[in-house]
Short mmCIF file of C-alpha atoms and ligand atoms in Angstrom, two decimals:
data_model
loop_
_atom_site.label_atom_id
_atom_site.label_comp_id
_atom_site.label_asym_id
_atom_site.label_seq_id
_atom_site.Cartn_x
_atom_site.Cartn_y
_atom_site.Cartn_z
CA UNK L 11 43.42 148.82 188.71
CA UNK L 12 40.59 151.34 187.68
CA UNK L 13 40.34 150.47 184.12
CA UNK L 14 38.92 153.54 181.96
CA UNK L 15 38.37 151.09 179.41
CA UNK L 16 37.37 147.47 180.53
CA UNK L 17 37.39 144.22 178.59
CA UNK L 18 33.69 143.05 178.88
CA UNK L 19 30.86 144.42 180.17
CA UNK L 20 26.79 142.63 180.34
CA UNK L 21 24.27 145.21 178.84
CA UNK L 22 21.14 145.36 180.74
CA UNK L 23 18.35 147.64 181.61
CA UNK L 24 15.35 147.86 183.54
CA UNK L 25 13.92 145.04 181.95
CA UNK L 26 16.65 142.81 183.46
CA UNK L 27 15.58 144.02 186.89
CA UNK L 28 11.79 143.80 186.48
CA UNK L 29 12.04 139.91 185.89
CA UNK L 30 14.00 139.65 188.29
CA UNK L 31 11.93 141.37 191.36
CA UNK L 32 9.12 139.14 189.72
CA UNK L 33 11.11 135.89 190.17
CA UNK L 34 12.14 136.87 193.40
CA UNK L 35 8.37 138.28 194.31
CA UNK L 36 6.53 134.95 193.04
CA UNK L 37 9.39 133.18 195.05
CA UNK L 38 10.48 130.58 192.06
CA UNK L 39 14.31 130.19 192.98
CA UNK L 40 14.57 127.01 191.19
CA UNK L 41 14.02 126.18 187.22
CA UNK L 42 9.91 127.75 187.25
CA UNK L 43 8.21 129.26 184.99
CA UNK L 44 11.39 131.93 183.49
CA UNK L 45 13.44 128.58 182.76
CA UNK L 46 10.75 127.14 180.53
CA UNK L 47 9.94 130.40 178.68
CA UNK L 48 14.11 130.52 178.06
CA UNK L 49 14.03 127.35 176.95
CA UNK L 50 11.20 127.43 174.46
CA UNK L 51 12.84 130.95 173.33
CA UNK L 52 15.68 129.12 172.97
CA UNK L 53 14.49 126.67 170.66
CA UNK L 54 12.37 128.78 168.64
CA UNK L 55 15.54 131.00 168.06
CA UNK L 56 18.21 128.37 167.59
CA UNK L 57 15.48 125.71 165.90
CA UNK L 58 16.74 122.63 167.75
CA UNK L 59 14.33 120.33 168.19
CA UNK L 60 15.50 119.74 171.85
CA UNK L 61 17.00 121.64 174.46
CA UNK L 62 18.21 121.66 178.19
CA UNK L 63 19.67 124.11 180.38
CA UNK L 64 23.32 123.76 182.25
CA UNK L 65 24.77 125.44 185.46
CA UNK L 66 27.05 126.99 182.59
CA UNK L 67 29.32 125.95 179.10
CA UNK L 68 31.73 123.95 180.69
CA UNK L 69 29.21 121.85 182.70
CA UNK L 70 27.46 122.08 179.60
CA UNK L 71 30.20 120.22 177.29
CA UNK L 72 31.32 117.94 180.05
CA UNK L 73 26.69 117.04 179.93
CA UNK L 74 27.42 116.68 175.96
CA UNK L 75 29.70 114.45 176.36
CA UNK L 76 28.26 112.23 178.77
CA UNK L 77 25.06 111.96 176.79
CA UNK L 78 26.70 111.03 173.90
CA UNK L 79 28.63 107.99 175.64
CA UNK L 80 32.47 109.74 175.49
CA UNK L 81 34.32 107.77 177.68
CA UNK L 82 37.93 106.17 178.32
CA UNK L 83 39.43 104.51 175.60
CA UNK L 84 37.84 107.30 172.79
CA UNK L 85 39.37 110.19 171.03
CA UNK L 86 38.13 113.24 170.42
CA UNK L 87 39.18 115.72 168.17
CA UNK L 88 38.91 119.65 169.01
CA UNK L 89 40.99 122.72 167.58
CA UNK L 90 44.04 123.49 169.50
CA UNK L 91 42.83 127.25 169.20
CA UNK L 92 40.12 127.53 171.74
CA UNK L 93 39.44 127.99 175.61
CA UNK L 94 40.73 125.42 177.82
CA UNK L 95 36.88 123.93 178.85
CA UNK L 96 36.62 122.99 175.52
CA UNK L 97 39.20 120.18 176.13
CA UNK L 98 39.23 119.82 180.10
CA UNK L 99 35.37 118.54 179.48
CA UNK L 100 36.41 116.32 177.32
CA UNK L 101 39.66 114.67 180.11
CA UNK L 102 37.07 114.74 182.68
CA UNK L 103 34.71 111.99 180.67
CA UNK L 104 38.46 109.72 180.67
CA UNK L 105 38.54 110.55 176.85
CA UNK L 106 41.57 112.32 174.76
CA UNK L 107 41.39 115.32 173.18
CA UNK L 108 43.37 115.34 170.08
CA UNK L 109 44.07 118.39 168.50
CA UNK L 110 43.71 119.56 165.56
CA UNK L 111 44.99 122.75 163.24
CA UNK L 112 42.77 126.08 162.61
CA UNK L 113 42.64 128.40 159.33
CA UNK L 114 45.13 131.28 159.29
CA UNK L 115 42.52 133.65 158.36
CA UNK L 116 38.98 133.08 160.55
CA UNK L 117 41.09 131.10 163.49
CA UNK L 118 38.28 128.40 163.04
CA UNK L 119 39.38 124.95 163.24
CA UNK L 120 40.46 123.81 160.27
CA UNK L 121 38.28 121.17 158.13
CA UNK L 122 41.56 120.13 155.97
CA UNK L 123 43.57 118.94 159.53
CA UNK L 124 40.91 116.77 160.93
CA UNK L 125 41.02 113.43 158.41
CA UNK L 126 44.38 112.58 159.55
CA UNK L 127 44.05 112.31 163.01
CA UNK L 128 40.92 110.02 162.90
CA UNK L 129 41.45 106.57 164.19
CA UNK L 130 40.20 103.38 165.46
CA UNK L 131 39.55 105.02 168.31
CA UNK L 132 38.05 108.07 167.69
CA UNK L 133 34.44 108.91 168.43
CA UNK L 134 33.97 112.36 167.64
CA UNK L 135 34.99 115.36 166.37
CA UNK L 136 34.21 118.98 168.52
CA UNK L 137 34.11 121.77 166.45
CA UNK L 138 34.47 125.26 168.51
CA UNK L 139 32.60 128.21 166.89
CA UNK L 140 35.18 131.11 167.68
CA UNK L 141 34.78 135.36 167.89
CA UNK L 142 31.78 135.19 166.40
CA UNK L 143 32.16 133.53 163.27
CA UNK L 144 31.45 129.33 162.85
CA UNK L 145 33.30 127.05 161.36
CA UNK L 146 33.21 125.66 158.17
CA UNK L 147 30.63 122.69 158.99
CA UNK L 148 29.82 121.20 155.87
CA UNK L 149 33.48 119.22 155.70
CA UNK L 150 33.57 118.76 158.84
CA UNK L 151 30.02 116.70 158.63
CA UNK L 152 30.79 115.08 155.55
CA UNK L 153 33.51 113.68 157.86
CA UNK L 154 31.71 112.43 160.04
CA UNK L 155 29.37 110.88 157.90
CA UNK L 156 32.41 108.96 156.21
CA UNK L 157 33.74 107.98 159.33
CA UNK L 158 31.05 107.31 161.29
CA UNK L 159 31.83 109.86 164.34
CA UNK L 160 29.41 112.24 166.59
CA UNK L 161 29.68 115.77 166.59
CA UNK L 162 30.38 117.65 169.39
CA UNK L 163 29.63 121.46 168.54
CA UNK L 164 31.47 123.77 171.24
CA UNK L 165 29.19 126.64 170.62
CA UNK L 166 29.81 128.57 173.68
CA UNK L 167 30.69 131.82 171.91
CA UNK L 168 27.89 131.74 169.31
CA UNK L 169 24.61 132.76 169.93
CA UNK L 170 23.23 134.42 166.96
CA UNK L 171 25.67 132.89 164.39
CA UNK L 172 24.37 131.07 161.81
CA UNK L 173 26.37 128.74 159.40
CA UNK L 174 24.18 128.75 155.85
CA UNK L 175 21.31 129.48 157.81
CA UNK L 176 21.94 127.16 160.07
CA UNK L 177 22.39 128.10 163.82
CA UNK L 178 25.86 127.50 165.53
CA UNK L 179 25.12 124.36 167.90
CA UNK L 180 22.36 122.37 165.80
CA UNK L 181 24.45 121.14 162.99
CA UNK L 182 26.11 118.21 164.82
CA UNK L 183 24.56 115.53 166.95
CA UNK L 184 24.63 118.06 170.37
CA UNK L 185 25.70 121.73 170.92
CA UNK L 186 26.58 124.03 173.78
CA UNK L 187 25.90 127.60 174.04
CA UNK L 188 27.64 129.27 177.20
CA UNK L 189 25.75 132.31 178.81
CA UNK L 190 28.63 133.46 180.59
CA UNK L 191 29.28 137.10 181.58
CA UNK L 192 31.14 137.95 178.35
CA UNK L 193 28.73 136.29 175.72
CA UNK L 194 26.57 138.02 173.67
CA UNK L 195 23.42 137.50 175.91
CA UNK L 196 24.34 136.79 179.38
CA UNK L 197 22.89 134.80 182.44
CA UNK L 198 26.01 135.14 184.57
CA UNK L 199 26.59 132.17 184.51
CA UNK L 200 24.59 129.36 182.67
CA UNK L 201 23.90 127.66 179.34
CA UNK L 202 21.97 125.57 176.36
CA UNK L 203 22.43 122.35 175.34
CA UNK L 204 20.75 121.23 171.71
CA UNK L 205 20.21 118.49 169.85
CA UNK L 206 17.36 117.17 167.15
CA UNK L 207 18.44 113.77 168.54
CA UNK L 208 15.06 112.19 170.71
CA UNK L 209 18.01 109.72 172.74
CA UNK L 210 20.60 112.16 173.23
CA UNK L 211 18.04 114.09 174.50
CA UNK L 212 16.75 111.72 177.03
CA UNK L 213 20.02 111.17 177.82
CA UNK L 214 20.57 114.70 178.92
CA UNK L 215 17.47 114.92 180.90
CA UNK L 216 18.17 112.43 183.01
CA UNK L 217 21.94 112.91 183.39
CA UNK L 218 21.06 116.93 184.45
CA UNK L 219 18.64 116.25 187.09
CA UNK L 220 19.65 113.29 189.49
CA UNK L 221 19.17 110.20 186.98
CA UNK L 222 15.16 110.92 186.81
CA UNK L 223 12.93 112.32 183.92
CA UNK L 224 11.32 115.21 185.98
CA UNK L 225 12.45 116.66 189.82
CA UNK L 226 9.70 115.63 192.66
CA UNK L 227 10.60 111.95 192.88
CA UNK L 228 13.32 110.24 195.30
CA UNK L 229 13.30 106.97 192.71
CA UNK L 230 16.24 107.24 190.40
CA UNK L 231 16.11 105.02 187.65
CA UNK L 232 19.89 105.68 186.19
CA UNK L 233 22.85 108.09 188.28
CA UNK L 234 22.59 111.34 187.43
CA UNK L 235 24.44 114.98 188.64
CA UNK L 236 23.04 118.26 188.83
CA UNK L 237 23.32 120.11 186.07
CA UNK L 238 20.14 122.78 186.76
CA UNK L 239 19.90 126.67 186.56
CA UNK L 240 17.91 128.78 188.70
CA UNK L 241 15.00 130.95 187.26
CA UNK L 242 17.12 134.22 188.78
CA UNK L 243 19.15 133.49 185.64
CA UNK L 244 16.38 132.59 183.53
CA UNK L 245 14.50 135.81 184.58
CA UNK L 246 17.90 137.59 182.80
CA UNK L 247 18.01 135.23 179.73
CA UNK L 248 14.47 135.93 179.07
CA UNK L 249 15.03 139.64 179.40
CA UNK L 250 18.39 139.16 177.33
CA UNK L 251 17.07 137.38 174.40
CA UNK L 252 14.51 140.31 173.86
CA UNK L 253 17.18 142.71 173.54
CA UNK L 254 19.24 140.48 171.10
CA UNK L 255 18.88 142.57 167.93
CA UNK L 256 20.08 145.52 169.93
CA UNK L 257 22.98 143.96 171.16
CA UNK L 258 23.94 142.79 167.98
CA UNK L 259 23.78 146.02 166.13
CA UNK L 260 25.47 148.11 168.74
CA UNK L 261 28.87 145.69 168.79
CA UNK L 262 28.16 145.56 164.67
CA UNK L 263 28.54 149.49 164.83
CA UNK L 264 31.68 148.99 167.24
CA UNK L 265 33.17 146.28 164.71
CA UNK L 266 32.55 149.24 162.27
CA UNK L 267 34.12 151.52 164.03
CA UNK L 268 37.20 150.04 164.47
CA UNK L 269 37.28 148.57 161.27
CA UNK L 270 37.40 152.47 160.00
CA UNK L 271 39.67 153.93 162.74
CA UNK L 272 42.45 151.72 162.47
CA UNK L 273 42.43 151.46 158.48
CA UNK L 274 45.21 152.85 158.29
CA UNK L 275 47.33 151.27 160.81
CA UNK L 276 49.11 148.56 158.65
CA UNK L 277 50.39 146.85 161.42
CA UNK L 278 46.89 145.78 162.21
CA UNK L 279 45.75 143.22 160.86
CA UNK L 280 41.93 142.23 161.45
CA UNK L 281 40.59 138.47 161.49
CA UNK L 282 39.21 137.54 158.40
CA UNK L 283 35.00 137.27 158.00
CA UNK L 284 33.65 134.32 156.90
CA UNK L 285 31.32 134.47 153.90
CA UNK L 286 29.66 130.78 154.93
CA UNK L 287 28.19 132.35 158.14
CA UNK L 288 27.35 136.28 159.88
CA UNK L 289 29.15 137.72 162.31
CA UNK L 290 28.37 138.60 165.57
CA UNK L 291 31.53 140.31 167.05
CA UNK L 292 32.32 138.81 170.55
CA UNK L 293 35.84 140.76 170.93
CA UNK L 294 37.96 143.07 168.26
CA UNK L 295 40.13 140.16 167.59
CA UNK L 296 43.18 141.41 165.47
CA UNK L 297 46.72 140.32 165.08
CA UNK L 298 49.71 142.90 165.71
CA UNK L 299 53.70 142.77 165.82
CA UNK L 300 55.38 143.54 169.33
CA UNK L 301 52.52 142.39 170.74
CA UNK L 302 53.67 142.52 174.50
CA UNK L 303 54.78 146.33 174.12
CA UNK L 304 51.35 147.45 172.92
CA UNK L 305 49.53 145.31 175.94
CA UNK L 306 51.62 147.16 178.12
CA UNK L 307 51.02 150.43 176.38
CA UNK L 308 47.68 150.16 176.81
CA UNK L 309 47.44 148.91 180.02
CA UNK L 310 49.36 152.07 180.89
CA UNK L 311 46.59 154.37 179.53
CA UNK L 312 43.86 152.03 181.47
CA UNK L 313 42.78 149.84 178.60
CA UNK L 314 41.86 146.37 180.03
CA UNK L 315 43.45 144.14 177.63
CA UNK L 316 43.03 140.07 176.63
CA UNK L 317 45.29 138.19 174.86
CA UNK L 318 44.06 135.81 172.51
CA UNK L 319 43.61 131.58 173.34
CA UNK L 320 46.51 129.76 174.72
CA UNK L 321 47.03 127.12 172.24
CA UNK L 322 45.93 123.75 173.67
CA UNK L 323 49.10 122.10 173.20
CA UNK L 324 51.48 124.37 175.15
CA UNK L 325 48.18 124.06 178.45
CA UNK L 326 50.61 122.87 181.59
CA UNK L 327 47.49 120.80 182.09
CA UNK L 328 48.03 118.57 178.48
CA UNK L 329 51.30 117.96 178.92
CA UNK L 330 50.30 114.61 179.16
CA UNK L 331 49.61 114.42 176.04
CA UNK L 332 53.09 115.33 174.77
CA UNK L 333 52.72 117.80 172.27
CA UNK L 334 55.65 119.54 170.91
CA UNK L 335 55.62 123.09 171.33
CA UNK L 336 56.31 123.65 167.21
CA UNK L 337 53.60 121.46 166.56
CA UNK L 338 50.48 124.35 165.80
CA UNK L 339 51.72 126.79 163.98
CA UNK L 340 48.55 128.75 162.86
CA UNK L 341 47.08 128.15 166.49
CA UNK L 342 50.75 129.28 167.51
CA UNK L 343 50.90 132.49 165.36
CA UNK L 344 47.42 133.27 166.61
CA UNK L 345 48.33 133.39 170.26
CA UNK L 346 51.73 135.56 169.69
CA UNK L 347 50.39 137.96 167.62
CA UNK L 348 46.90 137.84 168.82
CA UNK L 349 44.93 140.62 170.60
CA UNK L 350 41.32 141.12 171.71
CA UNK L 351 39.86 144.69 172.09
CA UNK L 352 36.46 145.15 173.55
CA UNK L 353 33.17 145.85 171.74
CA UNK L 354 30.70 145.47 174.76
CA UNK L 355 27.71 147.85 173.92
CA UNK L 356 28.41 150.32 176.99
CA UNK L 357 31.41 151.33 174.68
CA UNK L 358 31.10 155.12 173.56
CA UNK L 359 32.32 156.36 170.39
CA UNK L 360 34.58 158.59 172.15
CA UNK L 361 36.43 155.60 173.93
CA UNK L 362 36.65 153.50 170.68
CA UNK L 363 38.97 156.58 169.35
CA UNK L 364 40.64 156.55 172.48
CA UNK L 365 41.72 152.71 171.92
CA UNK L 366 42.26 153.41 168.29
CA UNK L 367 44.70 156.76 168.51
CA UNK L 368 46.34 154.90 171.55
CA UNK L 369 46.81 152.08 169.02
CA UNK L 370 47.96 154.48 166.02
CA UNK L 371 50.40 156.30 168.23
CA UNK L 372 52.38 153.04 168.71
CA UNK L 373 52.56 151.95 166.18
CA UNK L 374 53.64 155.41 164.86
CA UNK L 375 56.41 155.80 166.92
C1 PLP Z 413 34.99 128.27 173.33
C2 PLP Z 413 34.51 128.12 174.74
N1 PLP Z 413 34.16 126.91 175.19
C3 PLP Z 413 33.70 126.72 176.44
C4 PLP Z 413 33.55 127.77 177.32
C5 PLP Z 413 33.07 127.52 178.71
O1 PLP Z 413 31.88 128.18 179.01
P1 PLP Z 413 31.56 128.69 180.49
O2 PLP Z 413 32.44 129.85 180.79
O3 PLP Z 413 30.11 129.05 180.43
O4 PLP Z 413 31.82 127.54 181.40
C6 PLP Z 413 33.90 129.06 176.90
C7 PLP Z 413 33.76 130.20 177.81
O5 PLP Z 413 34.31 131.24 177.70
C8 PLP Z 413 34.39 129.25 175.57
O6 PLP Z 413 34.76 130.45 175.14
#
């Protein structure tokens, strides 16, 4: 369907294209020299003391996880509220993902749900930095601390969030930021790992690139995968990262937007902002009554629509796990009632108003 309104959409410019006729010009394919001005970007941006790239977010967990020694036998504890990579990366390491409860009002996971699901077994805990906003960290460290587990942050949709000054995905022991097409600076596909930690980081270099500390040798001291990007998507990243403070007041002025247009639309209710951190909106997240009518609404008047996360404990894939289907009710409420609207910067005004009077006239009715 030709969508006059589509769900996500990468911003670039000529800039974008200019790195990239010079990557392709000085013929570096492979990580070169627009991988390691990325990464040092990167770093200076996020201030983690240590950084690698990934093929993308979920490769990028599933790396994490590895380094830190997640294995069968451990537990892991992640929201139930989140996308499915967040707990598939953990399966694939033989571990269990245990889930745990999120906040009615940010959809974060919630700090007050994780102390009772710690055990013997559990290693760490994964906090997932949702729509923008982070989680409440400093509970969820002082957790750790007491119990002795890693941290795991899932910070695939927060680039430019800060918690206390603190960005998303340097607070734990190792992070993940996913470059995906829909993320607020894009590489296609790709990603960041981070840590301050000097042996998780050794960890990860070896584990990313064939079991050896740098590429050009065929001696392999420990097993390793492939876990590179190519400087084609560096080239974008570096051109993307430049452009940050645009993107980021463009969707703020979306936000705004919608924030004003559907005021007055009481069945809409937005997702609460965090005072412990900024936002950086990655969707319109809101939460609405007949939910399935309005999708279909707006579909009809060529709105691309997204639902919101399908809780973790309902996932075909975990039944395994055997979860009851009553058992999340926030995460639950969140995916009945749960809606995403864009806020991509190639949004004009005039479509925003579209969305909202499509929305008002609904609800209206
Ligand atoms: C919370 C969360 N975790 C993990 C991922 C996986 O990242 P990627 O798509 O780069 O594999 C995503 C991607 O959308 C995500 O939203």
């Amino acid at each position: 369907m030709e969508y006059r309104i589509q769900q996500i959409q990468p911003y670039f410019d000529q800039e974008e294209i200019l790195n990239l006729e010079q990557a392709i010009k000085t013929t570096w394919v492979t990580e070169g020299p627009f991988s390691q001005q990325f990464l040092a970007s990167l770093k200076a941006f996020t201030g983690a003391k240590y950084a690698v790239l990934a093929n993308n977010g979920t490769l990028g967990l599933y790396l994490a996880l590895l380094a830190i020694g997640a294995q069968k036998g451990d537990e892991i504890i992640v929201p139930d509220f989140t996308f499915n990579a967040s707990a598939s990366s953990i399966a694939f390491t033989g571990a269990t993902p245990v889930f745990a409860e999120i906040c009615p009002g940010n959809l974060q996971m919630d700090p007050a749900a994780i102390e009772k699901l710690i055990t013997a077994k559990t290693k760490a805990i994964m906090p997932v930095h949702v729509y923008g906003q982070s989680c409440d960290m400093d509970p969820i460290l002082a957790l750790a601390k007491k119990y002795n587990l890693l941290i795991v942050e899932d910070a695939a949709q927060g680039f430019g969030v800060f918690y206390k000054n603190n960005h998303t995905g340097t607070m734990g022991d190792v992070g993940m930021i996913s470059f995906f097409a829909d993320k607020t600076i894009t590489t296609g596909e790709g990603a960041v790992v981070l840590t301050n930690n000097e042996e998780i980081f050794n960890k990860l270099k070896m584990l990313r690139n064939q079991g050896r500390p740098n590429s050009g040798t065929f001696i392999h001291p420990e097993l390793g995968m492939n876990f590179r990007m190519t400087d084609l998507q560096c080239a974008l990243g570096v051109a993307q990262l430049k452009k940050f403070e645009k993107i980021k007041e463009i969707k703020q002025k979306n936000h705004g937007l919608y924030e004003a247009m559907l005021r007055n639309v009481e069945d809409v209710e937005f997702i609460e902002q965090s005072s412990f951190c900024n936002f950086i909106p990655f969707r319109v997240n809101v939460k609405v009554p007949q939910l399935e009518a309005l999708i279909e609404n707006l579909e009809k008047n060529a709105i691309q629509t997204r639902r919101m996360f399908y809780p973790l404990h309902r996932q075909p894939c975990f039944d395994y796990l055997n979860y009851k289907h009553d058992d999340f009710p926030v995460s639950n409420d969140a995916y009945n009632r749960g809606i995403s609207f864009p806020v991509h910067c190639s949004l004009k005004e005039e479509d925003i108003a579209f969305l909202c009077e499509t929305v008002t006239a609904f609800y209206k009715k």
